[in-house]
Short mmCIF file of C-alpha atoms in Angstrom, two decimals:
data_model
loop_
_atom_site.label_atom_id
_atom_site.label_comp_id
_atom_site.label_asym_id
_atom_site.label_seq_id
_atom_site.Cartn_x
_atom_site.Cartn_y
_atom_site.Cartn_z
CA UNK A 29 -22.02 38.95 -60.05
CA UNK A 30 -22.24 39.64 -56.23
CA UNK A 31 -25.55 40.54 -54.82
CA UNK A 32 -26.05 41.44 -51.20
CA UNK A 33 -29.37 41.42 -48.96
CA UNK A 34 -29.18 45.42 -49.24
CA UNK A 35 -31.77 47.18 -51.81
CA UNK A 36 -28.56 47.55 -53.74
CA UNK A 37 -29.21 44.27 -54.90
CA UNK A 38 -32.89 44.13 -55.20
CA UNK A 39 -33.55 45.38 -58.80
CA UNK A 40 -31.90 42.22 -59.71
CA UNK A 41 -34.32 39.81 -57.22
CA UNK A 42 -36.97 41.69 -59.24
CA UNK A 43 -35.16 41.04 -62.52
CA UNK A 44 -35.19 37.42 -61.54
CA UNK A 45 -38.81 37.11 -60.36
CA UNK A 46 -40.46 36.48 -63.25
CA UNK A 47 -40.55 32.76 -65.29
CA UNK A 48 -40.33 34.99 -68.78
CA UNK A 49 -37.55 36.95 -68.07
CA UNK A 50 -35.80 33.10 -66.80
CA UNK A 51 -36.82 31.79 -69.90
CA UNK A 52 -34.85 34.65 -71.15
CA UNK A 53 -31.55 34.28 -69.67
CA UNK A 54 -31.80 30.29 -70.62
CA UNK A 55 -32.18 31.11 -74.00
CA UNK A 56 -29.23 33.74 -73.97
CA UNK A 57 -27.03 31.14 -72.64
CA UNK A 58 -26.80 29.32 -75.70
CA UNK A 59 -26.12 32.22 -77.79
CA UNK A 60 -26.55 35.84 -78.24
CA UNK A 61 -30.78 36.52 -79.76
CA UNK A 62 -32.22 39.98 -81.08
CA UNK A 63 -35.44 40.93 -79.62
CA UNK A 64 -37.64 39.68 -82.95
CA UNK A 65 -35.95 36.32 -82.16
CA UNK A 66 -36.38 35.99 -78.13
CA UNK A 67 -40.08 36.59 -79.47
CA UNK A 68 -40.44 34.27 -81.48
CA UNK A 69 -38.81 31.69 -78.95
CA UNK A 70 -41.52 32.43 -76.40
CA UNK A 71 -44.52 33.37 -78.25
CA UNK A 72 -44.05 37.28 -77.09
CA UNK A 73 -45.02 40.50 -78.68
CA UNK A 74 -42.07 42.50 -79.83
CA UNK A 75 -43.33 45.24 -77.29
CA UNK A 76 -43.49 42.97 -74.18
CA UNK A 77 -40.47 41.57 -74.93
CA UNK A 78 -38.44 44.95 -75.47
CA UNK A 79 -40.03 45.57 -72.02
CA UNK A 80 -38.47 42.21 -70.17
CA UNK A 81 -34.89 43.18 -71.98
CA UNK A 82 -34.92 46.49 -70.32
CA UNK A 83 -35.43 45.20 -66.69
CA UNK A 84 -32.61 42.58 -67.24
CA UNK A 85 -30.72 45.22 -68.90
CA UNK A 86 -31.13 47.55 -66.08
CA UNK A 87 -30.08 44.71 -63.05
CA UNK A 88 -27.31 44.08 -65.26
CA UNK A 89 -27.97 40.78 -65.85
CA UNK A 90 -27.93 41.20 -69.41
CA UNK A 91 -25.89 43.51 -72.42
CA UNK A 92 -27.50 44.92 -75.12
CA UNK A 93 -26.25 46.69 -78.31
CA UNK A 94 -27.84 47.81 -81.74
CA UNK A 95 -26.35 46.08 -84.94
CA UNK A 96 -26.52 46.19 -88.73
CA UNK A 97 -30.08 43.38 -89.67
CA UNK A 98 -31.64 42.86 -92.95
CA UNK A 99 -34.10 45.40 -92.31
CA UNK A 100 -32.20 47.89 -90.58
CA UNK A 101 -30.49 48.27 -87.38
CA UNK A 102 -31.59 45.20 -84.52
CA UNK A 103 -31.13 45.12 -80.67
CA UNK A 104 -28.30 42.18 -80.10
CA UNK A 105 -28.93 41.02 -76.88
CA UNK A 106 -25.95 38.72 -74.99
CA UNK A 107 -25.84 37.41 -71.30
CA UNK A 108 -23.46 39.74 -68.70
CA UNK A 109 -23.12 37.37 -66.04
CA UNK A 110 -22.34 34.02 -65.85
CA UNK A 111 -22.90 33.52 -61.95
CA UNK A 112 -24.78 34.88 -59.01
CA UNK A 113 -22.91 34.97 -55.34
CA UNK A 114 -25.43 35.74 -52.39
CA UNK A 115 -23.54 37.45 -49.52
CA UNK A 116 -25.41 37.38 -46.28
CA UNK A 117 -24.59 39.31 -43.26
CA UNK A 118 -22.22 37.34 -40.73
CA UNK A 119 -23.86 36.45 -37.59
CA UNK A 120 -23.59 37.48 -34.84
CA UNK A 121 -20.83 35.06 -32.85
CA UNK A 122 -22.26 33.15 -30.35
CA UNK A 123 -19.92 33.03 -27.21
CA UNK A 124 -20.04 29.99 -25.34
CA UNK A 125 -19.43 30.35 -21.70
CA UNK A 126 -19.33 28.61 -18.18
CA UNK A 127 -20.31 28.67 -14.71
CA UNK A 128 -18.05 26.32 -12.83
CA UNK A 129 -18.62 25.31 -8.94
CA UNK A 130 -16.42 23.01 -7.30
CA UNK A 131 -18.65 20.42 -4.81
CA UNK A 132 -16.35 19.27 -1.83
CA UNK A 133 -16.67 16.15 -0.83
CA UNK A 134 -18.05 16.22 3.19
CA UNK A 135 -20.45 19.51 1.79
CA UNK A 136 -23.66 17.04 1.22
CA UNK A 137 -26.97 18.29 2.12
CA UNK A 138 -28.60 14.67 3.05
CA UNK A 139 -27.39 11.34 2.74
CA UNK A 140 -29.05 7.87 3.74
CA UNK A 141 -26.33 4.45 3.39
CA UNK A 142 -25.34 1.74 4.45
CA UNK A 143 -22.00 -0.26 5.33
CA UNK A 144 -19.35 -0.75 4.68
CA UNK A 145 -19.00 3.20 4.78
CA UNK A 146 -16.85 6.02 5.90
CA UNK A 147 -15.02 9.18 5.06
CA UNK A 148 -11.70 10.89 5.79
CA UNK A 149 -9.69 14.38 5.37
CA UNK A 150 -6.56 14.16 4.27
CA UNK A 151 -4.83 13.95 7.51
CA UNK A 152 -6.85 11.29 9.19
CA UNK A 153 -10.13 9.01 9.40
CA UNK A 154 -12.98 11.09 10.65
CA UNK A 155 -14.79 8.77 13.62
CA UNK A 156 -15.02 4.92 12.92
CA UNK A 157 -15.57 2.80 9.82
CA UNK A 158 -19.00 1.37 9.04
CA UNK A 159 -20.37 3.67 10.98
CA UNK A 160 -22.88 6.30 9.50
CA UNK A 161 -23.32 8.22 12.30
CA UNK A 162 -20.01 9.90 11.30
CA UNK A 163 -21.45 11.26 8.14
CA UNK A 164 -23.01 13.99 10.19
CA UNK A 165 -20.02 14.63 12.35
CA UNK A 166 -18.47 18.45 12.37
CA UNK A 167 -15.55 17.30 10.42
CA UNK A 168 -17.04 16.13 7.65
CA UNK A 169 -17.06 19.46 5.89
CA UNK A 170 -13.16 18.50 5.24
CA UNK A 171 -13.82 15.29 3.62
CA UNK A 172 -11.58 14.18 0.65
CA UNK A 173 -12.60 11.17 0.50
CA UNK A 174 -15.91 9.28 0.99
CA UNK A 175 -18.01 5.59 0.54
CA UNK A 176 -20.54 3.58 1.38
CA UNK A 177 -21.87 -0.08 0.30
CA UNK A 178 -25.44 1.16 -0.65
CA UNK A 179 -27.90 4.16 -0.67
CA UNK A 180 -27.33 7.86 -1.65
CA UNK A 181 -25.61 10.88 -1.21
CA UNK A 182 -27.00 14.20 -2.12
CA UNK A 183 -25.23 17.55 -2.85
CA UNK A 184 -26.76 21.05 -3.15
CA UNK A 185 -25.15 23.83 -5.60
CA UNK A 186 -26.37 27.43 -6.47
CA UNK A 187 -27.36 28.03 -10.05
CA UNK A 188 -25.72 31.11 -11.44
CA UNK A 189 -27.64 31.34 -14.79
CA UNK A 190 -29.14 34.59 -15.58
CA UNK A 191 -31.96 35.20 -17.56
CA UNK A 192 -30.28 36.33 -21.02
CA UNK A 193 -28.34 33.39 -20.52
CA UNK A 194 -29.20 30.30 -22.58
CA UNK A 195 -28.15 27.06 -20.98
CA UNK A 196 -26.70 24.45 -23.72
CA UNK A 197 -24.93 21.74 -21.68
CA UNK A 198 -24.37 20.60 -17.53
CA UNK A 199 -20.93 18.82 -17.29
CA UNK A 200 -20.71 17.00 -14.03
CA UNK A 201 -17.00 15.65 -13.21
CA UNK A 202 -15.95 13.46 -10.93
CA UNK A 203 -13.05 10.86 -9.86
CA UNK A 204 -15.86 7.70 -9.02
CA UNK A 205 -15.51 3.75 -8.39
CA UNK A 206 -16.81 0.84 -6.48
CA UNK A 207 -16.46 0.42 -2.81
CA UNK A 208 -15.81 -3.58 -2.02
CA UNK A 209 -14.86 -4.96 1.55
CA UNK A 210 -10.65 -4.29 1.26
CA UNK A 211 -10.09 -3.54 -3.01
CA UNK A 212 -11.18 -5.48 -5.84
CA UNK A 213 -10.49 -4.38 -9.31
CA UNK A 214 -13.29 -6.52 -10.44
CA UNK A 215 -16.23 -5.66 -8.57
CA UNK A 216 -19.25 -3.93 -10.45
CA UNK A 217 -21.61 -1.21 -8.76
CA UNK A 218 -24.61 0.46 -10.78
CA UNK A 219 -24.29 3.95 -9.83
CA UNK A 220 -27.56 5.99 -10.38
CA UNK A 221 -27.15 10.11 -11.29
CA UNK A 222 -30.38 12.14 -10.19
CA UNK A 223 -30.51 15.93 -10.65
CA UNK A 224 -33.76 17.96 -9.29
CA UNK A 225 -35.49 14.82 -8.51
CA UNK A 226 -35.29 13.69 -12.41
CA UNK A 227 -32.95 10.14 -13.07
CA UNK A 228 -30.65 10.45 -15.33
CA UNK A 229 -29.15 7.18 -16.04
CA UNK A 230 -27.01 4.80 -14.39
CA UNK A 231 -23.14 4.08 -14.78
CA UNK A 232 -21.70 0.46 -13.80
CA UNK A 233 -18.35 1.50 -12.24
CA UNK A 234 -16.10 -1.73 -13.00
CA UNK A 235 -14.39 -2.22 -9.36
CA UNK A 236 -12.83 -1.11 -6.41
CA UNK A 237 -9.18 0.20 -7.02
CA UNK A 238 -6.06 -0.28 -4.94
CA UNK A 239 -3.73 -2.09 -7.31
CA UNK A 240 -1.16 0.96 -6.91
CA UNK A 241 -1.23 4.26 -4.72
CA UNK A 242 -3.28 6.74 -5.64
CA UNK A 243 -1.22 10.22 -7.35
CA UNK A 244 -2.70 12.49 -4.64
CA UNK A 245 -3.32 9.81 -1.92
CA UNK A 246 -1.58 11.01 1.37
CA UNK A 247 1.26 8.66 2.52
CA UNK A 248 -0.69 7.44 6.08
CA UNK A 249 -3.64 6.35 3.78
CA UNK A 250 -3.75 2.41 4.18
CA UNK A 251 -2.58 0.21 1.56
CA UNK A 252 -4.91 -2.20 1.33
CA UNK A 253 -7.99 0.18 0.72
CA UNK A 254 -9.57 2.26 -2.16
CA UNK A 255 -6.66 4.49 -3.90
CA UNK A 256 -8.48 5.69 -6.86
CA UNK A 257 -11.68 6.21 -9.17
CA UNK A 258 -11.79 6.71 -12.77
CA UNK A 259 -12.26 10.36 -13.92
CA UNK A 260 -16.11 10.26 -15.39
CA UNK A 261 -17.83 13.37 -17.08
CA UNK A 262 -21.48 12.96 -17.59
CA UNK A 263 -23.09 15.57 -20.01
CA UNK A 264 -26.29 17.00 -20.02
CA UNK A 265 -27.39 18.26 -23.44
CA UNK A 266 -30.15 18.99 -25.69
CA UNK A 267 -30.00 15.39 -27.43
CA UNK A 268 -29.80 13.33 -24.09
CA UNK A 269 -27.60 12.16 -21.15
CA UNK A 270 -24.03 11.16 -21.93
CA UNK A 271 -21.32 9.68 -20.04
CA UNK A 272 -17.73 10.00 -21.99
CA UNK A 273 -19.96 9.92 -24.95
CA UNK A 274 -21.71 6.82 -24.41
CA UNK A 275 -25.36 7.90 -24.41
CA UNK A 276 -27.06 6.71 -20.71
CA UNK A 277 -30.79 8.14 -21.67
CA UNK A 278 -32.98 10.58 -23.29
CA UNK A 279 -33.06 12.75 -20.35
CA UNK A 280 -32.42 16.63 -21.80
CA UNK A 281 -31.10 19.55 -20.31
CA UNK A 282 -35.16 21.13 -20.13
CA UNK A 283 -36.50 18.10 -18.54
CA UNK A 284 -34.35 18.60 -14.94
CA UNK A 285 -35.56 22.10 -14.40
CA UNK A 286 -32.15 23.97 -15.33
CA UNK A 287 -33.41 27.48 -14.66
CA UNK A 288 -34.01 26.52 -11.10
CA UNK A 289 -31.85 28.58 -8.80
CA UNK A 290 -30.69 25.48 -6.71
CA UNK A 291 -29.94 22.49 -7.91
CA UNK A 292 -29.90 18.70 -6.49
CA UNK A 293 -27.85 16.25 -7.20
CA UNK A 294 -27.82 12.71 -5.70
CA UNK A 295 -25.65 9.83 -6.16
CA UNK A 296 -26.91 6.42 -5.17
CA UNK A 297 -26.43 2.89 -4.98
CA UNK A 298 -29.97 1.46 -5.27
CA UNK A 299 -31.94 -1.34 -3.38
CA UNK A 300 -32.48 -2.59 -7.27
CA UNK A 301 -29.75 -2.23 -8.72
CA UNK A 302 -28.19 -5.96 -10.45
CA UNK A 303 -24.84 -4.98 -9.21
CA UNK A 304 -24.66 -3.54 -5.68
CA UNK A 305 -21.53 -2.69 -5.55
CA UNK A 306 -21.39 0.87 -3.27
CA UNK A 307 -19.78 3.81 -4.47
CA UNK A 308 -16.77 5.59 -3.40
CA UNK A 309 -16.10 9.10 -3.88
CA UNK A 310 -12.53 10.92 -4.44
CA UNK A 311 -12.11 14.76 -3.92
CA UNK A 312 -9.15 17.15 -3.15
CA UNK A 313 -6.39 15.44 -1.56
CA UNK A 314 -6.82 11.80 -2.85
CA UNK A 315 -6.54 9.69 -5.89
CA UNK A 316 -5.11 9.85 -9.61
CA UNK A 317 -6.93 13.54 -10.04
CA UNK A 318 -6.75 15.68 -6.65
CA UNK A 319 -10.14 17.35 -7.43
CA UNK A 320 -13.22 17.88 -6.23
CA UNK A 321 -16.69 17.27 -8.26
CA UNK A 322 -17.34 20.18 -9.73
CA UNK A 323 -20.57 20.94 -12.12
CA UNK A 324 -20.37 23.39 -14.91
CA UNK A 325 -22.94 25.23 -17.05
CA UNK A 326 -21.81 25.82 -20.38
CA UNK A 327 -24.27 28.98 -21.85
CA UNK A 328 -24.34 31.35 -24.70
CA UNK A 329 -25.36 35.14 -23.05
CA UNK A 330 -28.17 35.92 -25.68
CA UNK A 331 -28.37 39.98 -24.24
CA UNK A 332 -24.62 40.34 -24.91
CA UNK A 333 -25.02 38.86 -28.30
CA UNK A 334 -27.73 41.11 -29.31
CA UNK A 335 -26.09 44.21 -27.81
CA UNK A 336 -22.97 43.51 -30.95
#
């Protein structure tokens, strides 16, 4: 039997509702019982029993037909179903979607470091090295490429989210490593992720990396210098702060403010940190992944779900 939540299907919830009339279809199970006998079996009147049959009778739960008895003709009364199947109505799908936003490189809203530092376009060195004067120069708005041996760099980005939109996870990706005097593969650097003034954990970036050319590295870049990050993705959920899966801290997605229409994010190297290492930044036009950081809001649109 297939029941439904419609009132289609609700003389038989009514059928069921009652520990008699389940005491009923349990005895029926084992084998096919007159009135008189069902009864007997649960210390019933004839009349209030006669009265049960009928509502199972009538929800079709049960069949009934009259038959030949030693004092004339009996009401036989068998089970019709051997099964129930509860259909509920399909939900409504839940679209997930994004807001993406690409964060160039030189488009940092503050900064405070130390040396060794510097940044570049892709054509040439913008200023001097180890100086951080040159963070605030003009050209820095074409940065692809940017480090420094302690301290932070913050980026500003607009927050798209409307307010039928329900936020589910922040993606942040980025090409990231070290920053050591020349390259070193091994050379450790805690790197600390704040968003909206909230800290979200901190990532020890293994080294420094020049062993080979970077993929998108221009051909004047020097050798003997940084070449390429490793891709990281740090997620932002309801369960807690992830990078590539590894879980970095509780920190959830309604603890940094998400609904605020501007966001902050900082990346630092701190005074604290057991490995100072710096950090080294890789955006369009150099390393293994010619791409920018980029955040992205993954949301399900709660209005256009309702609207089905």
């Amino acid at each position: 039997m297939k029941l439904d939540l419609s009132e289609h299907s609700l003389s038989v919830y009514e059928a069921l509702a009652s520990p008699v009339r389940l005491r009923i279809l349990r005895l029926l199970a084992d084998e096919p019982l007159n009135i008189k006998e069902l009864a007997a079996a649960t210390g019933l009147s004839s009349a209030i029993m006669t009265m049960h049959v009928r509502k199972l009778a009538d929800a079709g739960l049960i069949e009934t037909r009259m038959a030949p008895g030693k004092s004339g003709l009996q009401k036989i009364c068998t089970l019709a179903a051997d099964s129930i199947e509860v259909e509920f109505p399909a939900s409504k799908a839940r679209i997930r979607k994004s807001h993406r936003i690409s964060i160039p490189i030189g488009h940092y809203a503050d900064f405070d470091i130390e040396p060794t530092c510097g940044l570049a376009t892709v054509d040439r060195i913008i200023g001097s090295f180890d100086d951080p004067r040159y963070f605030w120069d003009p050209e820095r708005i074409h940065a692809a490429i940017l480090w420094f041996g302690k301290g932070f760099i913050e980026y500003k980005a607009p927050n798209f989210l409307l307010s039928t939109q329900e936020p589910e996870e922040l993606l942040l990706r980025m090409e990231i490593g070290s920053e050591a005097p020349g390259i070193r593969e091994d050379y450790p650097s805690d790197i600390t992720f704040t968003l909206n003034g909230v800290k979200l954990g901190t990532w020890t970036s293994p080294g420094d990396f020049g062993d080979r050319r970077g993929k998108f590295t221009p051909p004047w870049w020097p050798a003997h210098t940084n070449q390429y990050g490793l891709l990281k993705q740090l997620r932002l959920t309801d369960s807690g702060t992830f990078m590539d899966g590894v879980k970095l801290s509780d920190i959830t997605l309604n603890e940094v403010d998400i609904r605020r229409k501007e966001w902050t994010l900082r990346l630092s190297v701190e005074d604290d940190a057991l490995h100072l290492g710096g950090l080294t930044l890789y955006g369009r036009g150099f390393g293994n992944y010619g791409e920018h950081p980029s955040l992205e809001l993954f949301y399900v649109d709660a209005g256009e779900a309702a609207g089905r």
